Each structure stands twice: as C-alpha cells, then as structure tokens.
C-alpha cells in the first residue's frame, strides 16, 4: 500500500512539471509572435505615417499638448528655471559687488611686488638694431618720423596748456582725495636741446650722429649712462646727455595713475651719439643708476637697462 501511494505521487509530480514546461513554451511563443507583429507593423509604416506621428507629438490638438506637455506644465518648468537662474545671477552680482568694495580704482591694494623701473627705447622699429647710411635718407627717415611722433606730446605749447611748472629737485606730492584729478609737471621738448628735433628736424641722422630717447618707469630719480657692451670703448666715442646731467628730476614723481594723473608725460633723457665708429657694429648698453634700481639681471635685458646695436654707414 505504501508502495502504490509513492508511485502515484511521483507520476503526479512528473505531469505537473511537464505541464509547466509546456506553459512556459507557449508563453515564449506568444512573446515571439507579438514581437514579430510589432516589427511587421513598424516596417509597414510609411514616411507619411511617421510625419503624422511627429506632427501629433509637436502639437496634439486633442490633448492640447506640445512635445508631450501641456501649457501649464511648460509654464511651471519655465518659471522654475527663471527663478533658478535669476538666483544664480543675483548671487554672482552680489559676490562681485562685495569684491569690488575691497578694491580701489586709484591705488593698487598690493604694492609689495612692484618691479623696479625698466627702460624703453625711442625710436623703436622692429628690433633693437639701428642701422642706416648717412647718404641714403630713406634708410634713416623712418627713425626720424618715429621720433617726431613720439615727441609730439612733449611740444612746449602742449605742455604749457596741460601741465604746470614745478619746483625742481623735490618730489611733487599732492594730497587730497585719491579720486581728485592730479596735476602734472611740464616736461618741454625744448629741454632736450640738440635732441629735441626743433633745430635739427632729422635728429642728427643726416650727419651720422643719431639720437636715442629713453623713458623710465616709476621710481626715485636716476641717472643714465651708456657704454659699449662688448668690445673697444673707443668705438662709441663721446655721448651728450639732455637734460645736461642725464637724470630724471624728482619733481616728476610720484606718479598717481592714469585715472587721476591724466596729463602726465613721462620724463625723458636723450643721448646724442656724436662720434660712433662708422661702418662698424657697435653694441651699446644704457643703464639706469640710482637708489632701488636693479640693472644687472642677466635674464632680463630690459630691467633697468636697454641693449641695442648701432650700425652707421657712410
């Protein structure tokens, strides 16, 4: 009796397992048929059908939706992003405002890293080699034109109209509010005498005696000297300085910045090379010398000095 009961239970379990397998097989077949039908339906769509569906997606007149959203839905989204980006813009503007409150447009906040004054050369035409032939005006005329353009701001009449006469030999310190416009001392072109281009409009180039003008940065009064960088010192000959002592007067300092010192013109020292060796390349170094001036840094040829070459032909 126990044996018959065990056999009947085993057969029942076997039929149940077989029936489950058949059901799963039928379900898989049904899914495959549905997928095949879907693919067939998609394959049978024309371009007109796709265009129609796209048109309905862009605007559905029945549901009154655009891109699947109602006007209310779009309004809520736009309102959210409007508030969100307005908040970001306001926060950015507030941060900029707070930062600008800490800065002065007239005086730098940090001045402990201001580099020593440098030197620029005039005329400057595509490099630091000045080469020309005295007998060929077209070789030196560009230098002359460059000097006239540069010195136009130093014309005596221009300086008399814009700037005032100052006491020589002392700093021109101006008090008052930092936003008040500051006065500037006159630096007249006539102070350069033979190098002014007034008496000799060619600045000496027509005689083989070129003039080089220099402009320092800001700082204490300094003196300029020139020498042959490498080679025989006699190749340079004599050099005349204008103003006569070759220094930058104290009255042109301090400089208060372009916002308030609007008429400020940098003081000049001009060198007149009257006896340079002809038909020869003469490397020249002109340096600033004075308190706080650095002019011996090999990696920077413009820090407190300038190096150029003169080549004068007959």
Short mmCIF file of N, CA and C in Angstrom, two decimals, residues 61-210:
data_model
loop_
_atom_site.label_atom_id
_atom_site.label_comp_id
_atom_site.label_asym_id
_atom_site.label_seq_id
_atom_site.Cartn_x
_atom_site.Cartn_y
_atom_site.Cartn_z
N UNK A 61 -3.73 68.41 -30.95
CA UNK A 61 -4.90 69.27 -30.74
C UNK A 61 -5.94 68.66 -29.82
N UNK A 62 -5.99 67.34 -29.74
CA UNK A 62 -6.99 66.71 -28.88
C UNK A 62 -6.65 66.90 -27.41
N UNK A 63 -5.39 66.60 -27.07
CA UNK A 63 -4.96 66.75 -25.67
C UNK A 63 -4.37 68.13 -25.40
N UNK A 64 -4.21 68.93 -26.48
CA UNK A 64 -3.64 70.28 -26.39
C UNK A 64 -2.29 70.25 -25.66
N UNK A 65 -1.40 69.42 -26.21
CA UNK A 65 -0.05 69.30 -25.66
C UNK A 65 0.98 69.62 -26.73
N UNK A 66 2.10 70.15 -26.30
CA UNK A 66 3.24 70.44 -27.19
C UNK A 66 4.44 69.68 -26.65
N UNK A 67 4.99 68.84 -27.50
CA UNK A 67 6.11 67.98 -27.10
C UNK A 67 5.72 67.14 -25.89
N UNK A 68 4.49 66.76 -25.84
CA UNK A 68 4.03 65.88 -24.77
C UNK A 68 3.69 66.59 -23.48
N UNK A 69 3.74 67.93 -23.46
CA UNK A 69 3.44 68.67 -22.25
C UNK A 69 2.34 69.69 -22.51
N UNK A 70 1.53 69.93 -21.49
CA UNK A 70 0.50 70.95 -21.59
C UNK A 70 1.11 72.33 -21.34
N UNK A 71 0.30 73.36 -21.61
CA UNK A 71 0.78 74.73 -21.39
C UNK A 71 1.11 74.96 -19.92
N UNK A 72 0.34 74.39 -19.04
CA UNK A 72 0.60 74.55 -17.61
C UNK A 72 1.93 73.91 -17.22
N UNK A 73 2.19 72.73 -17.79
CA UNK A 73 3.44 72.04 -17.48
C UNK A 73 4.64 72.86 -17.97
N UNK A 74 4.55 73.36 -19.20
CA UNK A 74 5.64 74.20 -19.73
C UNK A 74 5.81 75.47 -18.90
N UNK A 75 4.71 76.08 -18.51
CA UNK A 75 4.79 77.30 -17.70
C UNK A 75 5.49 77.07 -16.38
N UNK A 76 5.19 75.94 -15.72
CA UNK A 76 5.83 75.62 -14.45
C UNK A 76 7.32 75.39 -14.62
N UNK A 77 7.68 74.70 -15.71
CA UNK A 77 9.12 74.44 -15.96
C UNK A 77 9.86 75.75 -16.22
N UNK A 78 9.30 76.60 -17.09
CA UNK A 78 9.95 77.88 -17.40
C UNK A 78 10.04 78.75 -16.16
N UNK A 79 9.01 78.75 -15.34
CA UNK A 79 9.03 79.54 -14.11
C UNK A 79 10.12 79.05 -13.17
N UNK A 80 10.27 77.75 -13.08
CA UNK A 80 11.32 77.19 -12.22
C UNK A 80 12.71 77.63 -12.67
N UNK A 81 12.99 77.48 -13.98
CA UNK A 81 14.33 77.86 -14.46
C UNK A 81 14.54 79.36 -14.41
N UNK A 82 13.48 80.16 -14.57
CA UNK A 82 13.62 81.60 -14.46
C UNK A 82 14.03 81.99 -13.04
N UNK A 83 13.36 81.41 -12.06
CA UNK A 83 13.71 81.70 -10.66
C UNK A 83 15.10 81.17 -10.33
N UNK A 84 15.43 79.98 -10.83
CA UNK A 84 16.72 79.35 -10.53
C UNK A 84 17.88 80.18 -11.07
N UNK A 85 17.82 80.56 -12.37
CA UNK A 85 18.93 81.32 -12.97
C UNK A 85 18.95 82.76 -12.49
N UNK A 86 17.79 83.31 -12.13
CA UNK A 86 17.79 84.65 -11.54
C UNK A 86 18.51 84.63 -10.20
N UNK A 87 18.30 83.58 -9.45
CA UNK A 87 19.00 83.45 -8.17
C UNK A 87 20.50 83.34 -8.37
N UNK A 88 20.92 82.53 -9.36
CA UNK A 88 22.37 82.40 -9.63
C UNK A 88 22.97 83.73 -10.07
N UNK A 89 22.26 84.44 -10.98
CA UNK A 89 22.77 85.73 -11.45
C UNK A 89 22.85 86.73 -10.31
N UNK A 90 21.84 86.74 -9.44
CA UNK A 90 21.87 87.64 -8.30
C UNK A 90 23.00 87.34 -7.34
N UNK A 91 23.25 86.07 -7.10
CA UNK A 91 24.33 85.68 -6.21
C UNK A 91 25.69 86.07 -6.78
N UNK A 92 25.86 85.88 -8.11
CA UNK A 92 27.11 86.27 -8.76
C UNK A 92 27.32 87.78 -8.68
N UNK A 93 26.25 88.55 -8.96
CA UNK A 93 26.36 90.00 -8.91
C UNK A 93 26.68 90.48 -7.50
N UNK A 94 26.10 89.85 -6.51
CA UNK A 94 26.36 90.23 -5.12
C UNK A 94 27.81 89.95 -4.75
N UNK A 95 28.33 88.81 -5.16
CA UNK A 95 29.74 88.47 -4.87
C UNK A 95 30.68 89.47 -5.54
N UNK A 96 30.39 89.82 -6.80
CA UNK A 96 31.23 90.80 -7.49
C UNK A 96 31.17 92.16 -6.80
N UNK A 97 29.98 92.54 -6.35
CA UNK A 97 29.82 93.83 -5.67
C UNK A 97 30.65 93.86 -4.39
N UNK A 98 30.56 92.80 -3.61
CA UNK A 98 31.33 92.75 -2.35
C UNK A 98 32.82 92.78 -2.63
N UNK A 99 33.26 92.08 -3.69
CA UNK A 99 34.68 92.06 -4.02
C UNK A 99 35.16 93.45 -4.46
N UNK A 100 34.35 94.14 -5.28
CA UNK A 100 34.75 95.46 -5.77
C UNK A 100 34.79 96.49 -4.65
N UNK A 101 34.02 96.27 -3.59
CA UNK A 101 34.08 97.18 -2.45
C UNK A 101 35.45 97.18 -1.79
N UNK A 102 36.18 96.09 -1.93
CA UNK A 102 37.50 95.97 -1.31
C UNK A 102 38.62 96.52 -2.19
N UNK A 103 38.30 96.91 -3.44
CA UNK A 103 39.33 97.38 -4.36
C UNK A 103 39.18 98.88 -4.61
N UNK A 104 40.30 99.53 -4.82
CA UNK A 104 40.29 100.95 -5.16
C UNK A 104 40.72 101.11 -6.61
N UNK A 105 39.96 101.89 -7.41
CA UNK A 105 40.36 102.09 -8.80
C UNK A 105 41.54 103.04 -8.96
N UNK A 106 41.98 103.63 -7.84
CA UNK A 106 43.04 104.63 -7.91
C UNK A 106 44.37 104.13 -7.35
N UNK A 107 44.31 103.25 -6.36
CA UNK A 107 45.54 102.78 -5.73
C UNK A 107 45.54 101.27 -5.65
N UNK A 108 46.57 100.59 -6.13
CA UNK A 108 46.63 99.12 -6.04
C UNK A 108 46.60 98.66 -4.58
N UNK A 109 45.89 97.58 -4.34
CA UNK A 109 45.79 97.06 -2.98
C UNK A 109 47.13 96.52 -2.49
N UNK A 110 47.81 95.77 -3.36
CA UNK A 110 49.09 95.17 -3.01
C UNK A 110 50.19 95.79 -3.87
N UNK A 111 51.14 96.42 -3.20
CA UNK A 111 52.23 97.08 -3.93
C UNK A 111 53.60 96.57 -3.51
N UNK A 112 53.62 95.41 -2.84
CA UNK A 112 54.89 94.88 -2.36
C UNK A 112 55.64 94.11 -3.44
N UNK A 113 54.99 93.88 -4.59
CA UNK A 113 55.66 93.14 -5.66
C UNK A 113 55.84 93.98 -6.91
N UNK A 114 55.81 95.29 -6.75
CA UNK A 114 56.02 96.17 -7.90
C UNK A 114 57.48 96.06 -8.33
N UNK A 115 57.70 95.73 -9.59
CA UNK A 115 59.06 95.53 -10.08
C UNK A 115 59.76 96.88 -10.24
N UNK A 116 61.10 96.89 -10.16
CA UNK A 116 61.85 98.12 -10.38
C UNK A 116 61.60 98.66 -11.78
N UNK A 117 61.90 99.95 -11.99
CA UNK A 117 61.62 100.56 -13.29
C UNK A 117 62.44 99.93 -14.42
N UNK A 118 61.83 99.87 -15.56
CA UNK A 118 62.52 99.38 -16.75
C UNK A 118 62.82 100.52 -17.70
N UNK A 119 63.31 100.19 -18.86
CA UNK A 119 63.72 101.20 -19.83
C UNK A 119 63.13 100.84 -21.18
N UNK A 120 62.65 101.85 -21.89
CA UNK A 120 62.22 101.67 -23.27
C UNK A 120 63.06 102.58 -24.16
N UNK A 121 63.12 102.24 -25.43
CA UNK A 121 63.98 102.97 -26.36
C UNK A 121 63.15 103.62 -27.45
N UNK A 122 63.52 104.81 -27.81
CA UNK A 122 62.91 105.50 -28.94
C UNK A 122 64.05 106.06 -29.80
N UNK A 123 64.02 105.90 -31.10
CA UNK A 123 62.97 105.22 -31.86
C UNK A 123 63.11 103.70 -31.76
N UNK A 124 61.97 103.05 -31.90
CA UNK A 124 61.94 101.59 -31.88
C UNK A 124 61.22 101.12 -33.14
N UNK A 125 61.95 100.43 -33.99
CA UNK A 125 61.38 99.96 -35.25
C UNK A 125 61.79 98.51 -35.47
N UNK A 126 60.91 97.61 -35.07
CA UNK A 126 61.08 96.19 -35.38
C UNK A 126 62.41 95.62 -34.88
N UNK A 127 62.80 95.97 -33.68
CA UNK A 127 64.01 95.38 -33.13
C UNK A 127 64.91 96.41 -32.48
N UNK A 128 66.06 95.94 -32.01
CA UNK A 128 66.97 96.80 -31.27
C UNK A 128 68.30 97.00 -32.00
N UNK A 129 68.23 96.93 -33.29
CA UNK A 129 69.39 97.26 -34.12
C UNK A 129 69.03 98.47 -34.98
N UNK A 130 69.74 99.56 -34.79
CA UNK A 130 69.51 100.79 -35.55
C UNK A 130 70.61 100.89 -36.59
N UNK A 131 70.25 100.66 -37.83
CA UNK A 131 71.24 100.64 -38.91
C UNK A 131 70.76 101.56 -40.04
N UNK A 132 71.65 102.39 -40.54
CA UNK A 132 71.31 103.29 -41.64
C UNK A 132 72.58 103.80 -42.30
N UNK A 133 72.43 104.37 -43.48
CA UNK A 133 73.52 105.02 -44.21
C UNK A 133 73.24 106.51 -44.28
N UNK A 134 74.21 107.30 -43.91
CA UNK A 134 74.03 108.75 -43.88
C UNK A 134 73.65 109.29 -45.25
N UNK A 135 74.24 108.74 -46.31
CA UNK A 135 73.99 109.24 -47.67
C UNK A 135 72.69 108.76 -48.27
N UNK A 136 71.96 107.90 -47.58
CA UNK A 136 70.69 107.37 -48.08
C UNK A 136 69.57 107.72 -47.10
N UNK A 137 68.89 108.85 -47.33
CA UNK A 137 67.84 109.32 -46.40
C UNK A 137 66.74 108.30 -46.16
N UNK A 138 66.44 107.46 -47.17
CA UNK A 138 65.36 106.50 -46.98
C UNK A 138 65.69 105.46 -45.91
N UNK A 139 66.98 105.32 -45.54
CA UNK A 139 67.36 104.35 -44.51
C UNK A 139 67.18 104.90 -43.11
N UNK A 140 67.25 106.23 -42.95
CA UNK A 140 67.08 106.81 -41.61
C UNK A 140 65.80 107.62 -41.42
N UNK A 141 65.06 107.89 -42.50
CA UNK A 141 63.83 108.68 -42.37
C UNK A 141 62.78 108.03 -41.46
N UNK A 142 62.60 106.69 -41.49
CA UNK A 142 61.64 106.08 -40.56
C UNK A 142 61.97 106.34 -39.09
N UNK A 143 63.28 106.40 -38.75
CA UNK A 143 63.65 106.72 -37.37
C UNK A 143 63.27 108.15 -37.02
N UNK A 144 63.48 109.05 -37.96
CA UNK A 144 63.13 110.46 -37.74
C UNK A 144 61.63 110.62 -37.54
N UNK A 145 60.85 109.98 -38.40
CA UNK A 145 59.39 110.08 -38.28
C UNK A 145 58.91 109.50 -36.94
N UNK A 146 59.53 108.40 -36.50
CA UNK A 146 59.15 107.80 -35.23
C UNK A 146 59.42 108.75 -34.06
N UNK A 147 60.55 109.45 -34.11
CA UNK A 147 60.88 110.39 -33.05
C UNK A 147 59.93 111.57 -33.02
N UNK A 148 59.56 112.09 -34.18
CA UNK A 148 58.62 113.22 -34.23
C UNK A 148 57.26 112.82 -33.66
N UNK A 149 56.79 111.62 -34.01
CA UNK A 149 55.50 111.16 -33.47
C UNK A 149 55.58 111.01 -31.96
N UNK A 150 56.67 110.47 -31.48
CA UNK A 150 56.81 110.24 -30.05
C UNK A 150 56.89 111.55 -29.27
N UNK A 151 57.61 112.54 -29.79
CA UNK A 151 57.82 113.80 -29.08
C UNK A 151 56.70 114.80 -29.26
N UNK A 152 55.69 114.46 -30.05
CA UNK A 152 54.59 115.40 -30.27
C UNK A 152 53.90 115.75 -28.96
N UNK A 153 53.78 114.80 -28.05
CA UNK A 153 53.13 115.06 -26.75
C UNK A 153 53.98 115.93 -25.85
N UNK A 154 55.25 116.12 -26.20
CA UNK A 154 56.16 116.93 -25.38
C UNK A 154 56.36 118.33 -25.95
N UNK A 155 55.64 118.68 -27.00
CA UNK A 155 55.77 120.02 -27.56
C UNK A 155 55.54 121.06 -26.48
N UNK A 156 56.29 122.15 -26.53
CA UNK A 156 56.21 123.16 -25.48
C UNK A 156 54.80 123.69 -25.29
N UNK A 157 54.09 123.96 -26.39
CA UNK A 157 52.74 124.52 -26.30
C UNK A 157 51.79 123.51 -25.65
N UNK A 158 51.94 122.25 -26.02
CA UNK A 158 51.08 121.21 -25.44
C UNK A 158 51.30 121.10 -23.94
N UNK A 159 52.55 121.13 -23.51
CA UNK A 159 52.87 121.03 -22.09
C UNK A 159 52.40 122.25 -21.31
N UNK A 160 52.54 123.45 -21.91
CA UNK A 160 52.10 124.66 -21.23
C UNK A 160 50.59 124.69 -21.05
N UNK A 161 49.84 124.11 -22.00
CA UNK A 161 48.39 124.10 -21.91
C UNK A 161 47.88 123.09 -20.88
N UNK A 162 48.53 121.94 -20.78
CA UNK A 162 48.02 120.86 -19.96
C UNK A 162 48.64 120.80 -18.57
N UNK A 163 49.93 121.15 -18.45
CA UNK A 163 50.65 120.91 -17.21
C UNK A 163 51.17 122.21 -16.59
N UNK A 164 51.72 122.10 -15.40
CA UNK A 164 52.18 123.28 -14.66
C UNK A 164 53.69 123.21 -14.46
N UNK A 165 54.28 124.36 -14.13
CA UNK A 165 55.70 124.40 -13.80
C UNK A 165 55.88 123.98 -12.35
N UNK A 166 56.87 123.14 -12.12
CA UNK A 166 57.10 122.61 -10.78
C UNK A 166 58.47 123.03 -10.26
N UNK A 167 58.64 122.89 -8.96
CA UNK A 167 59.92 123.21 -8.33
C UNK A 167 60.87 122.04 -8.54
N UNK A 168 62.01 122.33 -9.14
CA UNK A 168 62.97 121.28 -9.45
C UNK A 168 63.67 120.79 -8.19
N UNK A 169 64.01 119.50 -8.18
CA UNK A 169 64.82 118.95 -7.11
C UNK A 169 64.06 118.42 -5.92
N UNK A 170 62.73 118.38 -5.98
CA UNK A 170 61.95 117.83 -4.87
C UNK A 170 60.72 117.11 -5.40
N UNK A 171 60.24 116.14 -4.61
CA UNK A 171 59.06 115.37 -5.02
C UNK A 171 57.84 116.27 -5.09
N UNK A 172 57.01 116.03 -6.07
CA UNK A 172 55.76 116.79 -6.23
C UNK A 172 54.63 115.94 -5.63
N UNK A 173 54.48 116.03 -4.30
CA UNK A 173 53.49 115.24 -3.59
C UNK A 173 52.19 116.02 -3.52
N UNK A 174 51.09 115.37 -3.90
CA UNK A 174 49.79 116.01 -3.93
C UNK A 174 48.84 115.28 -2.99
N UNK A 175 48.22 116.05 -2.09
CA UNK A 175 47.29 115.46 -1.13
C UNK A 175 45.87 115.46 -1.68
N UNK A 176 44.90 115.46 -0.75
CA UNK A 176 43.50 115.46 -1.16
C UNK A 176 42.97 114.06 -1.37
N UNK A 177 41.72 114.01 -1.80
CA UNK A 177 41.07 112.72 -2.05
C UNK A 177 41.76 112.01 -3.21
N UNK A 178 41.84 110.67 -3.10
CA UNK A 178 42.56 109.93 -4.12
C UNK A 178 41.85 109.95 -5.47
N UNK A 179 40.56 110.31 -5.48
CA UNK A 179 39.82 110.37 -6.75
C UNK A 179 39.95 111.71 -7.44
N UNK A 180 40.54 112.71 -6.77
CA UNK A 180 40.71 114.04 -7.38
C UNK A 180 41.78 113.98 -8.47
N UNK A 181 41.53 114.72 -9.54
CA UNK A 181 42.50 114.75 -10.65
C UNK A 181 43.77 115.45 -10.20
N UNK A 182 44.89 114.82 -10.47
CA UNK A 182 46.19 115.36 -10.06
C UNK A 182 46.81 116.19 -11.18
N UNK A 183 47.62 117.17 -10.76
CA UNK A 183 48.33 117.99 -11.73
C UNK A 183 49.62 117.31 -12.12
N UNK A 184 50.13 117.66 -13.30
CA UNK A 184 51.37 117.07 -13.79
C UNK A 184 52.38 118.16 -14.11
N UNK A 185 53.65 117.84 -13.92
CA UNK A 185 54.71 118.81 -14.19
C UNK A 185 55.04 118.84 -15.68
N UNK A 186 55.43 120.00 -16.12
CA UNK A 186 55.79 120.17 -17.53
C UNK A 186 57.13 119.49 -17.83
N UNK A 187 57.16 118.78 -18.93
CA UNK A 187 58.43 118.33 -19.50
C UNK A 187 58.43 118.78 -20.95
N UNK A 188 59.07 119.91 -21.19
CA UNK A 188 59.02 120.52 -22.51
C UNK A 188 60.04 119.87 -23.44
N UNK A 189 59.66 119.80 -24.67
CA UNK A 189 60.53 119.23 -25.69
C UNK A 189 61.83 120.00 -25.82
N UNK A 190 61.77 121.31 -25.55
CA UNK A 190 62.96 122.15 -25.69
C UNK A 190 64.04 121.78 -24.67
N UNK A 191 63.68 121.07 -23.59
CA UNK A 191 64.68 120.66 -22.61
C UNK A 191 65.70 119.70 -23.22
N UNK A 192 65.30 119.03 -24.30
CA UNK A 192 66.21 118.08 -24.95
C UNK A 192 67.22 118.77 -25.86
N UNK A 193 67.09 120.06 -26.05
CA UNK A 193 68.04 120.89 -26.80
C UNK A 193 68.38 120.27 -28.16
N UNK A 194 69.62 119.85 -28.36
CA UNK A 194 70.03 119.33 -29.67
C UNK A 194 69.29 118.05 -30.05
N UNK A 195 68.68 117.41 -29.06
CA UNK A 195 67.96 116.16 -29.33
C UNK A 195 66.45 116.37 -29.45
N UNK A 196 66.01 117.60 -29.45
CA UNK A 196 64.57 117.88 -29.46
C UNK A 196 63.96 117.77 -30.85
N UNK A 197 64.78 117.86 -31.89
CA UNK A 197 64.24 117.85 -33.25
C UNK A 197 63.69 119.19 -33.68
N UNK A 198 63.91 120.22 -32.86
CA UNK A 198 63.42 121.56 -33.20
C UNK A 198 64.40 122.26 -34.14
N UNK A 199 65.66 122.33 -33.72
CA UNK A 199 66.67 122.97 -34.57
C UNK A 199 67.12 122.04 -35.69
N UNK A 200 67.24 120.77 -35.40
CA UNK A 200 67.63 119.79 -36.41
C UNK A 200 66.50 118.78 -36.56
N UNK A 201 65.61 118.97 -37.54
CA UNK A 201 64.45 118.07 -37.70
C UNK A 201 64.82 116.63 -38.00
N UNK A 202 66.09 116.38 -38.37
CA UNK A 202 66.49 115.00 -38.67
C UNK A 202 67.09 114.30 -37.45
N UNK A 203 67.13 114.99 -36.30
CA UNK A 203 67.66 114.41 -35.06
C UNK A 203 69.10 113.91 -35.22
N UNK A 204 69.86 114.50 -36.11
CA UNK A 204 71.27 114.13 -36.27
C UNK A 204 71.51 112.96 -37.18
N UNK A 205 70.46 112.30 -37.68
CA UNK A 205 70.65 111.14 -38.53
C UNK A 205 71.30 111.53 -39.86
N UNK A 206 71.02 112.70 -40.35
CA UNK A 206 71.60 113.13 -41.63
C UNK A 206 73.10 113.38 -41.52
N UNK A 207 73.59 113.52 -40.28
CA UNK A 207 75.03 113.76 -40.06
C UNK A 207 75.74 112.53 -39.51
N UNK A 208 74.99 111.44 -39.35
CA UNK A 208 75.59 110.25 -38.77
C UNK A 208 75.79 110.37 -37.29
N UNK A 209 74.96 111.21 -36.63
CA UNK A 209 75.03 111.39 -35.18
C UNK A 209 73.64 111.14 -34.59
N UNK A 210 73.17 109.89 -34.53
CA UNK A 210 71.79 109.59 -34.13
C UNK A 210 71.52 109.90 -32.67
#
